[in-house]
mmCIF file of C-alpha atoms and ligand atoms in Angstrom:
data_model
loop_
_atom_site.group_PDB
_atom_site.id
_atom_site.type_symbol
_atom_site.label_atom_id
_atom_site.label_comp_id
_atom_site.label_asym_id
_atom_site.label_seq_id
_atom_site.Cartn_x
_atom_site.Cartn_y
_atom_site.Cartn_z
ATOM 1 C CA MET C 444 107.514 -15.918 334.568
ATOM 2 C CA GLN C 445 105.870 -13.827 337.390
ATOM 3 C CA LEU C 446 104.158 -16.186 339.062
ATOM 4 C CA ALA C 447 106.195 -19.454 338.644
ATOM 5 C CA LEU C 448 109.098 -17.821 340.317
ATOM 6 C CA ALA C 449 107.311 -15.526 343.287
ATOM 7 C CA HIS C 450 102.786 -17.333 344.065
ATOM 8 C CA PRO C 451 103.285 -17.799 347.882
ATOM 9 C CA LYS C 452 102.774 -21.258 347.759
ATOM 10 C CA TYR C 453 103.844 -22.668 344.184
ATOM 11 C CA GLY C 454 106.298 -19.986 343.128
ATOM 12 C CA TYR C 455 110.500 -21.249 342.602
ATOM 13 C CA TYR C 456 111.626 -18.293 345.155
ATOM 14 C CA LYS C 457 109.301 -19.505 347.720
ATOM 15 C CA SER C 458 110.017 -22.784 348.135
ATOM 16 C CA LYS C 459 112.662 -24.371 346.545
ATOM 17 C CA GLU C 460 116.852 -23.812 347.290
ATOM 18 C CA PRO C 461 118.000 -22.474 344.603
ATOM 19 C CA PHE C 462 120.959 -21.965 345.498
ATOM 20 C CA GLY C 463 124.839 -23.097 345.328
ATOM 21 C CA ALA C 464 126.034 -27.489 344.245
ATOM 22 C CA GLU C 465 122.818 -29.147 345.769
ATOM 23 C CA GLY C 466 120.506 -26.380 343.896
ATOM 24 C CA ASP C 467 119.959 -24.760 340.267
ATOM 25 C CA PHE C 468 122.764 -22.441 339.840
ATOM 26 C CA THR C 469 125.819 -20.371 341.371
ATOM 27 C CA THR C 470 126.288 -16.944 342.033
ATOM 28 C CA ALA C 471 128.962 -14.624 342.664
ATOM 29 C CA PRO C 472 128.688 -14.391 345.917
ATOM 30 C CA GLU C 473 128.407 -18.041 345.987
ATOM 31 C CA ILE C 474 131.058 -18.621 344.935
ATOM 32 C CA SER C 475 134.129 -16.581 346.673
ATOM 33 C CA GLN C 476 134.109 -14.815 350.194
ATOM 34 C CA MET C 477 135.959 -11.961 347.523
ATOM 35 C CA PHE C 478 133.087 -10.527 345.927
ATOM 36 C CA GLY C 479 130.500 -9.379 348.704
ATOM 37 C CA GLU C 480 133.662 -8.075 349.951
ATOM 38 C CA LEU C 481 135.436 -6.399 346.923
ATOM 39 C CA ILE C 482 131.977 -4.445 347.061
ATOM 40 C CA GLY C 483 131.952 -3.992 350.103
ATOM 41 C CA MET C 484 135.056 -1.770 349.604
ATOM 42 C CA TRP C 485 133.882 -0.741 346.569
ATOM 43 C CA CYS C 486 130.520 0.734 348.298
ATOM 44 C CA ALA C 487 132.793 2.423 351.808
ATOM 45 C CA ASP C 488 134.829 3.916 348.539
ATOM 46 C CA ILE C 489 131.786 5.462 347.870
ATOM 47 C CA TRP C 490 131.631 6.789 350.809
ATOM 48 C CA HIS C 491 134.289 8.746 351.449
ATOM 49 C CA LYS C 492 133.915 10.372 347.918
ATOM 50 C CA MET C 493 130.458 11.148 349.371
ATOM 51 C CA GLY C 494 132.331 13.005 352.299
ATOM 52 C CA THR C 495 131.224 10.563 354.788
ATOM 53 C CA PRO C 496 128.059 11.101 355.743
ATOM 54 C CA GLN C 497 126.934 10.166 359.132
ATOM 55 C CA ASP C 498 123.446 8.892 357.580
ATOM 56 C CA ILE C 499 122.912 6.679 354.449
ATOM 57 C CA GLU C 500 121.160 3.574 354.205
ATOM 58 C CA LEU C 501 123.265 1.069 352.110
ATOM 59 C CA VAL C 502 120.510 -1.421 350.278
ATOM 60 C CA GLU C 503 120.859 -4.335 348.208
ATOM 61 C CA ILE C 504 117.494 -6.310 346.867
ATOM 62 C CA GLY C 505 117.312 -9.257 346.459
ATOM 63 C CA PRO C 506 119.670 -10.659 347.767
ATOM 64 C CA GLY C 507 119.885 -14.680 347.669
ATOM 65 C CA ARG C 508 121.233 -16.237 351.679
ATOM 66 C CA GLY C 509 122.706 -12.746 351.987
ATOM 67 C CA THR C 510 125.995 -14.454 350.898
ATOM 68 C CA LEU C 511 127.608 -11.143 349.454
ATOM 69 C CA MET C 512 126.333 -8.758 352.150
ATOM 70 C CA LYS C 513 127.503 -11.318 355.433
ATOM 71 C CA ASP C 514 130.802 -10.895 353.376
ATOM 72 C CA PHE C 515 130.223 -7.140 353.164
ATOM 73 C CA LEU C 516 129.779 -6.856 356.596
ATOM 74 C CA ARG C 517 132.897 -8.519 357.956
ATOM 75 C CA ALA C 518 135.271 -6.356 354.819
ATOM 76 C CA THR C 519 134.106 -3.411 356.047
ATOM 77 C CA ARG C 520 133.881 -3.689 360.099
ATOM 78 C CA LYS C 521 137.766 -2.237 360.745
ATOM 79 C CA ILE C 522 136.379 0.984 358.119
ATOM 80 C CA PRO C 523 136.537 3.926 360.660
ATOM 81 C CA GLY C 524 132.954 5.228 360.664
ATOM 82 C CA PHE C 525 131.594 3.592 358.484
ATOM 83 C CA HIS C 526 129.545 0.921 360.143
ATOM 84 C CA GLU C 527 128.313 3.398 362.253
ATOM 85 C CA SER C 528 127.057 5.443 360.225
ATOM 86 C CA ILE C 529 124.824 3.034 358.145
ATOM 87 C CA SER C 530 122.024 1.142 358.746
ATOM 88 C CA ILE C 531 120.993 -1.860 356.197
ATOM 89 C CA SER C 532 118.305 -2.721 354.608
ATOM 90 C CA MET C 533 117.010 -5.816 352.388
ATOM 91 C CA VAL C 534 114.860 -6.195 350.192
ATOM 92 C CA GLU C 535 113.613 -8.825 349.313
ATOM 93 C CA THR C 536 110.099 -10.573 347.927
ATOM 94 C CA SER C 537 110.923 -14.028 349.353
ATOM 95 C CA ASP C 538 109.890 -13.872 352.714
ATOM 96 C CA ARG C 539 112.065 -17.978 352.858
ATOM 97 C CA LEU C 540 114.760 -15.977 352.206
ATOM 98 C CA SER C 541 114.237 -13.094 354.332
ATOM 99 C CA GLU C 542 115.061 -15.298 357.314
ATOM 100 C CA ILE C 543 117.783 -17.474 355.774
ATOM 101 C CA GLN C 544 118.885 -13.600 355.184
ATOM 102 C CA HIS C 545 118.155 -12.550 358.668
ATOM 103 C CA GLN C 546 120.137 -15.663 359.494
ATOM 104 C CA ALA C 547 123.121 -14.632 357.943
ATOM 105 C CA ILE C 548 123.603 -11.566 358.748
ATOM 106 C CA ASN C 549 121.239 -10.454 360.898
ATOM 107 C CA HIS C 550 124.216 -10.495 364.736
ATOM 108 C CA LEU C 551 126.695 -8.691 361.660
ATOM 109 C CA HIS C 552 125.202 -4.855 362.539
ATOM 110 C CA PRO C 553 122.844 -3.514 364.606
ATOM 111 C CA ARG C 554 120.352 -2.179 362.691
ATOM 112 C CA VAL C 555 119.338 -4.071 359.812
ATOM 113 C CA LYS C 556 116.002 -4.048 358.317
ATOM 114 C CA TRP C 557 113.532 -5.478 356.025
ATOM 115 C CA PHE C 558 110.883 -4.589 353.223
ATOM 116 C CA THR C 559 109.439 -5.894 349.478
ATOM 117 C CA GLU C 560 109.773 -3.046 348.111
ATOM 118 C CA ILE C 561 112.295 -0.180 346.999
ATOM 119 C CA SER C 562 110.432 2.312 347.157
ATOM 120 C CA LYS C 563 110.020 1.294 351.227
ATOM 121 C CA ILE C 564 113.153 2.280 351.789
ATOM 122 C CA PRO C 565 113.641 5.547 354.364
ATOM 123 C CA ASN C 566 114.332 8.630 352.974
ATOM 124 C CA LYS C 567 117.989 9.772 353.353
ATOM 125 C CA PRO C 568 121.563 8.847 350.953
ATOM 126 C CA VAL C 569 121.243 5.491 349.885
ATOM 127 C CA ILE C 570 124.387 3.067 348.740
ATOM 128 C CA ILE C 571 122.161 0.414 346.729
ATOM 129 C CA VAL C 572 123.048 -2.573 345.444
ATOM 130 C CA ALA C 573 122.290 -5.424 342.595
ATOM 131 C CA ASN C 574 123.743 -8.399 342.194
ATOM 132 C CA GLU C 575 121.507 -10.970 339.805
ATOM 133 C CA LEU C 576 118.661 -9.536 340.529
ATOM 134 C CA PHE C 577 117.697 -7.442 336.921
ATOM 135 C CA ASP C 578 117.848 -10.991 335.439
ATOM 136 C CA ALA C 579 115.454 -12.913 338.028
ATOM 137 C CA LEU C 580 112.643 -10.287 336.820
ATOM 138 C CA PRO C 581 109.661 -11.596 333.943
ATOM 139 C CA VAL C 582 109.897 -10.192 331.145
ATOM 140 C CA ARG C 583 107.217 -9.438 328.298
ATOM 141 C CA GLN C 584 108.572 -11.161 324.648
ATOM 142 C CA TYR C 585 108.370 -9.865 321.445
ATOM 143 C CA ILE C 586 107.959 -11.529 317.679
ATOM 144 C CA LYS C 587 107.995 -10.129 314.623
ATOM 145 C CA GLN C 588 106.164 -11.823 311.967
ATOM 146 C CA ASP C 589 104.729 -10.614 308.709
ATOM 147 C CA ASP C 590 105.983 -7.663 308.960
ATOM 148 C CA LYS C 591 104.664 -6.650 312.872
ATOM 149 C CA TRP C 592 104.715 -7.926 316.062
ATOM 150 C CA HIS C 593 102.930 -9.963 318.483
ATOM 151 C CA GLU C 594 103.180 -10.748 322.084
ATOM 152 C CA LYS C 595 104.039 -14.479 323.360
ATOM 153 C CA GLN C 596 101.696 -15.205 325.966
ATOM 154 C CA VAL C 597 101.120 -18.052 327.354
ATOM 155 C CA GLY C 598 97.907 -20.733 328.005
ATOM 156 C CA LEU C 599 96.416 -23.678 327.330
ATOM 157 C CA ASN C 600 96.252 -25.391 323.660
ATOM 158 C CA GLN C 601 93.265 -27.926 322.733
ATOM 159 C CA ASN C 602 95.286 -30.398 324.644
ATOM 160 C CA GLY C 603 94.021 -29.261 328.176
ATOM 161 C CA GLU C 604 98.374 -27.892 328.170
ATOM 162 C CA LEU C 605 100.120 -24.662 328.883
ATOM 163 C CA ASP C 606 102.140 -23.602 325.418
ATOM 164 C CA PHE C 607 103.081 -20.067 323.359
ATOM 165 C CA MET C 608 100.294 -17.834 321.747
ATOM 166 C CA LEU C 609 100.058 -14.992 320.213
ATOM 167 C CA LEU C 610 98.763 -12.281 320.728
ATOM 168 C CA LYS C 611 98.636 -9.480 317.671
ATOM 169 C CA SER C 612 100.783 -6.154 319.422
ATOM 170 C CA SER C 613 99.395 -2.904 320.019
ATOM 171 C CA THR C 614 102.369 -1.223 321.536
ATOM 172 C CA THR C 615 104.955 1.010 319.721
ATOM 173 C CA HIS C 616 107.662 -1.262 319.183
ATOM 174 C CA GLU C 617 106.379 -0.549 314.706
ATOM 175 C CA LYS C 618 108.514 2.281 315.018
ATOM 176 C CA LYS C 619 111.937 2.179 317.410
ATOM 177 C CA HIS C 620 112.969 -1.183 315.814
ATOM 178 C CA GLU C 621 112.012 -0.835 312.702
ATOM 179 C CA HIS C 622 114.813 -2.596 311.090
ATOM 180 C CA THR C 623 114.639 -5.503 312.696
ATOM 181 C CA LYS C 624 113.804 -8.843 310.258
ATOM 182 C CA ASN C 625 110.827 -11.474 311.250
ATOM 183 C CA GLY C 626 111.175 -13.766 313.948
ATOM 184 C CA SER C 627 112.939 -10.881 315.466
ATOM 185 C CA VAL C 628 112.514 -11.385 319.303
ATOM 186 C CA ILE C 629 112.591 -7.807 322.024
ATOM 187 C CA GLU C 630 111.656 -8.123 325.957
ATOM 188 C CA VAL C 631 110.718 -5.385 327.673
ATOM 189 C CA CYS C 632 111.286 -5.942 331.529
ATOM 190 C CA THR C 633 108.859 -3.654 333.610
ATOM 191 C CA THR C 634 109.218 -4.507 336.869
ATOM 192 C CA ALA C 635 113.383 -3.864 336.288
ATOM 193 C CA MET C 636 112.148 -0.325 334.854
ATOM 194 C CA SER C 637 110.218 0.493 338.008
ATOM 195 C CA ILE C 638 113.261 -0.030 339.347
ATOM 196 C CA ILE C 639 114.826 1.793 337.916
ATOM 197 C CA GLU C 640 112.808 4.378 338.116
ATOM 198 C CA THR C 641 112.703 4.364 341.423
ATOM 199 C CA LEU C 642 115.823 3.636 342.636
ATOM 200 C CA SER C 643 117.501 6.960 340.645
ATOM 201 C CA GLN C 644 114.844 9.372 342.477
ATOM 202 C CA LYS C 645 115.880 8.463 345.550
ATOM 203 C CA ILE C 646 119.781 8.569 344.700
ATOM 204 C CA LYS C 647 118.841 11.785 342.840
ATOM 205 C CA GLN C 648 116.778 13.510 345.928
ATOM 206 C CA TYR C 649 118.927 12.254 348.393
ATOM 207 C CA GLY C 650 122.767 11.470 346.630
ATOM 208 C CA GLY C 651 124.440 7.695 346.242
ATOM 209 C CA ALA C 652 124.978 5.679 343.863
ATOM 210 C CA ALA C 653 123.829 2.183 342.933
ATOM 211 C CA LEU C 654 124.685 -0.814 341.161
ATOM 212 C CA ILE C 655 123.889 -3.359 339.462
ATOM 213 C CA ILE C 656 125.236 -6.692 338.236
ATOM 214 C CA ASP C 657 123.939 -9.169 336.026
ATOM 215 C CA TYR C 658 124.324 -11.911 333.000
ATOM 216 C CA GLY C 659 123.490 -8.738 330.110
ATOM 217 C CA TYR C 660 124.090 -8.036 327.146
ATOM 218 C CA ASN C 661 124.731 -3.723 325.954
ATOM 219 C CA GLU C 662 122.917 -3.644 322.883
ATOM 220 C CA PRO C 663 119.880 -5.602 322.120
ATOM 221 C CA GLU C 664 120.355 -9.332 319.581
ATOM 222 C CA TYR C 665 116.767 -9.695 319.298
ATOM 223 C CA LYS C 666 117.079 -12.839 319.953
ATOM 224 C CA ASN C 667 115.134 -15.100 322.770
ATOM 225 C CA THR C 668 117.228 -15.069 326.211
ATOM 226 C CA LEU C 669 114.259 -16.825 328.851
ATOM 227 C CA LEU C 670 115.745 -19.580 330.152
ATOM 228 C CA ALA C 671 115.227 -22.226 332.543
ATOM 229 C CA ILE C 672 117.907 -24.126 334.544
ATOM 230 C CA GLY C 673 117.145 -27.405 335.752
ATOM 231 C CA ASN C 674 120.052 -29.245 338.031
ATOM 232 C CA HIS C 675 121.982 -26.819 336.357
ATOM 233 C CA LYS C 676 120.861 -27.836 332.589
ATOM 234 C CA GLN C 677 118.524 -25.984 330.644
ATOM 235 C CA CYS C 678 114.638 -27.192 330.486
ATOM 236 C CA ASN C 679 111.807 -26.126 328.709
ATOM 237 C CA LEU C 680 110.111 -23.441 330.468
ATOM 238 C CA LEU C 681 106.359 -25.197 330.027
ATOM 239 C CA GLU C 682 107.504 -27.832 332.390
ATOM 240 C CA ASN C 683 107.861 -28.502 335.547
ATOM 241 C CA ILE C 684 106.910 -24.434 336.802
ATOM 242 C CA GLY C 685 107.921 -23.945 339.728
ATOM 243 C CA GLU C 686 110.298 -26.141 340.237
ATOM 244 C CA VAL C 687 112.839 -24.712 338.486
ATOM 245 C CA ASP C 688 114.460 -21.064 337.665
ATOM 246 C CA ILE C 689 113.660 -19.196 335.492
ATOM 247 C CA SER C 690 116.122 -16.047 333.821
ATOM 248 C CA ALA C 691 116.622 -13.587 330.878
ATOM 249 C CA HIS C 692 119.266 -11.894 330.112
ATOM 250 C CA VAL C 693 119.387 -8.538 331.540
ATOM 251 C CA ASP C 694 118.539 -4.852 328.587
ATOM 252 C CA PHE C 695 121.958 -2.903 330.486
ATOM 253 C CA ALA C 696 121.326 -0.485 327.321
ATOM 254 C CA MET C 697 117.498 -0.139 328.974
ATOM 255 C CA LEU C 698 118.853 -0.229 332.739
ATOM 256 C CA LYS C 699 122.242 3.231 331.631
ATOM 257 C CA ASN C 700 118.870 4.866 328.681
ATOM 258 C CA PHE C 701 115.311 4.419 331.640
ATOM 259 C CA ALA C 702 118.918 5.895 334.609
ATOM 260 C CA GLU C 703 119.894 8.425 332.456
ATOM 261 C CA HIS C 704 116.838 9.996 331.578
ATOM 262 C CA PHE C 705 115.459 9.878 335.151
ATOM 263 C CA GLY C 706 119.488 12.114 335.807
ATOM 264 C CA MET C 707 121.821 10.334 336.897
ATOM 265 C CA THR C 708 124.616 9.357 335.451
ATOM 266 C CA ALA C 709 126.052 6.040 333.720
ATOM 267 C CA TYR C 710 129.601 4.401 334.997
ATOM 268 C CA GLY C 711 129.130 1.164 332.319
ATOM 269 C CA PRO C 712 127.848 -1.063 331.555
ATOM 270 C CA THR C 713 131.447 -2.885 331.410
ATOM 271 C CA PHE C 714 132.700 -6.323 331.891
ATOM 272 C CA GLN C 715 132.838 -8.111 335.290
ATOM 273 C CA GLY C 716 135.976 -9.489 334.939
ATOM 274 C CA GLU C 717 137.855 -5.873 334.086
ATOM 275 C CA PHE C 718 135.952 -4.070 337.690
ATOM 276 C CA LEU C 719 137.059 -6.793 339.584
ATOM 277 C CA GLN C 720 139.923 -6.614 338.807
ATOM 278 C CA LYS C 721 140.170 -3.059 338.642
ATOM 279 C CA ILE C 722 139.167 -2.437 342.591
ATOM 280 C CA GLY C 723 141.648 -5.035 343.883
ATOM 281 C CA ILE C 724 140.846 -9.008 343.406
ATOM 282 C CA ASP C 725 144.795 -9.745 342.522
ATOM 283 C CA ILE C 726 145.515 -8.408 345.626
ATOM 284 C CA ARG C 727 142.889 -10.077 348.180
ATOM 285 C CA THR C 728 143.615 -13.343 346.024
ATOM 286 C CA GLU C 729 147.158 -13.332 346.889
ATOM 287 C CA THR C 730 145.815 -12.187 351.221
ATOM 288 C CA LEU C 731 144.038 -15.067 351.028
ATOM 289 C CA LEU C 732 146.730 -17.309 349.447
ATOM 290 C CA ASN C 733 149.121 -16.394 351.740
ATOM 291 C CA ASN C 734 147.194 -17.881 354.476
ATOM 292 C CA ALA C 735 146.037 -21.286 352.445
ATOM 293 C CA THR C 736 146.775 -25.304 353.160
ATOM 294 C CA GLU C 737 147.738 -26.280 349.444
ATOM 295 C CA LYS C 738 143.785 -27.300 348.232
ATOM 296 C CA GLN C 739 142.325 -24.239 349.556
ATOM 297 C CA GLN C 740 145.128 -21.483 347.277
ATOM 298 C CA LYS C 741 143.666 -24.606 344.527
ATOM 299 C CA ASP C 742 140.162 -23.386 345.182
ATOM 300 C CA ILE C 743 140.777 -19.387 345.701
ATOM 301 C CA LYS C 744 142.655 -19.204 342.112
ATOM 302 C CA THR C 745 139.775 -21.762 340.793
ATOM 303 C CA ALA C 746 136.871 -18.718 342.104
ATOM 304 C CA ARG C 747 138.965 -16.285 340.877
ATOM 305 C CA ASP C 748 139.300 -17.891 337.569
ATOM 306 C CA ARG C 749 135.439 -18.237 337.530
ATOM 307 C CA LEU C 750 135.180 -14.407 338.525
ATOM 308 C CA ILE C 751 137.187 -12.893 335.394
ATOM 309 C CA GLY C 752 138.252 -15.502 332.801
ATOM 310 C CA ASN C 753 136.545 -15.488 329.171
ATOM 311 C CA ASN C 754 135.390 -18.919 329.161
ATOM 312 C CA LYS C 755 132.430 -19.931 328.548
ATOM 313 C CA ASP C 756 131.229 -21.047 331.728
ATOM 314 C CA GLN C 757 132.763 -18.076 333.500
ATOM 315 C CA MET C 758 131.672 -14.847 334.157
ATOM 316 C CA GLY C 759 133.915 -12.511 333.106
ATOM 317 C CA GLU C 760 132.494 -11.447 330.229
ATOM 318 C CA LEU C 761 129.239 -12.613 329.994
ATOM 319 C CA PHE C 762 128.699 -11.037 333.246
ATOM 320 C CA LYS C 763 128.499 -6.757 333.625
ATOM 321 C CA VAL C 764 128.886 -4.158 335.426
ATOM 322 C CA LEU C 765 126.901 -0.356 336.398
ATOM 323 C CA ALA C 766 127.018 2.453 338.583
ATOM 324 C CA LEU C 767 124.720 4.311 339.224
ATOM 325 C CA THR C 768 125.076 7.659 340.598
ATOM 326 C CA ASN C 769 124.031 11.506 340.845
ATOM 327 C CA THR C 770 126.287 14.152 341.844
ATOM 328 C CA GLU C 771 130.110 14.826 340.288
ATOM 329 C CA ILE C 772 131.454 10.984 342.586
ATOM 330 C CA LYS C 773 133.205 9.368 340.037
ATOM 331 C CA PRO C 774 132.991 5.870 341.620
ATOM 332 C CA GLU C 775 136.494 3.419 341.100
ATOM 333 C CA GLY C 776 135.954 0.120 338.778
ATOM 334 C CA PHE C 777 135.520 1.799 335.748
HETATM 335 N N1 SAH X 2023 122.172 -11.225 344.840
HETATM 336 C C1 SAH X 2023 121.722 -13.364 345.722
HETATM 337 C C2 SAH X 2023 120.628 -14.158 345.038
HETATM 338 C C3 SAH X 2023 120.572 -13.177 342.887
HETATM 339 S S1 SAH X 2023 118.399 -14.742 342.674
HETATM 340 C C4 SAH X 2023 123.251 -13.841 344.573
HETATM 341 O O1 SAH X 2023 123.536 -13.429 343.924
HETATM 342 O O2 SAH X 2023 123.219 -14.850 345.704
HETATM 343 C C5 SAH X 2023 117.737 -13.187 343.053
HETATM 344 C C6 SAH X 2023 116.700 -13.107 344.336
HETATM 345 O O3 SAH X 2023 116.145 -11.322 343.938
HETATM 346 C C7 SAH X 2023 116.339 -13.309 345.346
HETATM 347 O O4 SAH X 2023 116.606 -12.767 346.904
HETATM 348 C C8 SAH X 2023 114.621 -13.394 344.917
HETATM 349 O O5 SAH X 2023 113.777 -13.712 346.109
HETATM 350 C C9 SAH X 2023 115.128 -12.229 344.597
HETATM 351 N N2 SAH X 2023 113.820 -10.930 343.699
HETATM 352 C C10 SAH X 2023 112.916 -11.777 343.244
HETATM 353 N N3 SAH X 2023 112.125 -10.486 342.279
HETATM 354 C C11 SAH X 2023 112.693 -9.637 343.052
HETATM 355 C C12 SAH X 2023 111.579 -8.271 343.490
HETATM 356 N N4 SAH X 2023 111.222 -7.486 342.446
HETATM 357 N N5 SAH X 2023 112.241 -7.228 344.307
HETATM 358 C C13 SAH X 2023 113.844 -7.984 345.253
HETATM 359 N N6 SAH X 2023 113.973 -9.284 345.081
HETATM 360 C C14 SAH X 2023 113.990 -9.883 344.238
#
């Protein structure tokens, strides 16, 4: 999964344009400007609750095309003192996407820097945002068979083709998931754990908050959630490697437990729909509708419904929001 997505030459994020109507999937910031605007207002509110520190790092991990940050910066421009106090760190592994992000936002703020790892960002108070980052991180999969856990791996079969194969696993899953039936699957994302550890330690030491939004679950369902998507359709994981997106649902219970272990106070996970409504998507929608043509009004309403609706093709319940803080700050939206 790591190679398929991030290989310097053949990786999916390195070579293909995944986002938008032409691409393989559409993310919330690409659906509506309201998403980035509201996240911007949420962060500005956190900054106020921290006592308006004068030198603070605003960090986005996995910024895609930079759309969220573009809308964020536009929406928060007039908040007195905010832009003067922030410096921006964009944490991105793909050179191609970093370049696109550069073009999208560099002119909107005097202090924007790019890093390939969260551990490299400056040491100061931070507000961190990650939308649809964690579902793109590679997972290890374990499956229970004959009452034993096996790691599912990819190798070459006798015909010289890529195939799944099982390796008897010597992990400690036996104890923790003792009660599960044969056929159960667990997914473990060690990169997610190390990102949570690093960001929790930054927040604990220097103060601040993190906001994590993704497609995921609160309780493990012991199912395979690995999925390959090409041209908006599900396809075979082992065919067209590097040409199609691969993702896995995010284990929010794990993210939350892990962050709490590193001293964070966690809020949520809550549904994206509820979160966006609590932080003002209806008021923002009204304002946009008042200044729109009839065609634009229709698009604005469709976009709003897609972000907060509960149908299968909408994001309101499928996507969850988790906030982490170290202080007495109670974030909005929960
Ligand atoms: N947040 C954007 C893009 C989501 S796609 C949006 O909502 O539209 C996932 C993004 O995470 C891509 O930009 C990808 O290159 C980046 N990414 C993947 N693994 C990463 C890692 N380990 N660290 C930082 N960014 C990563």
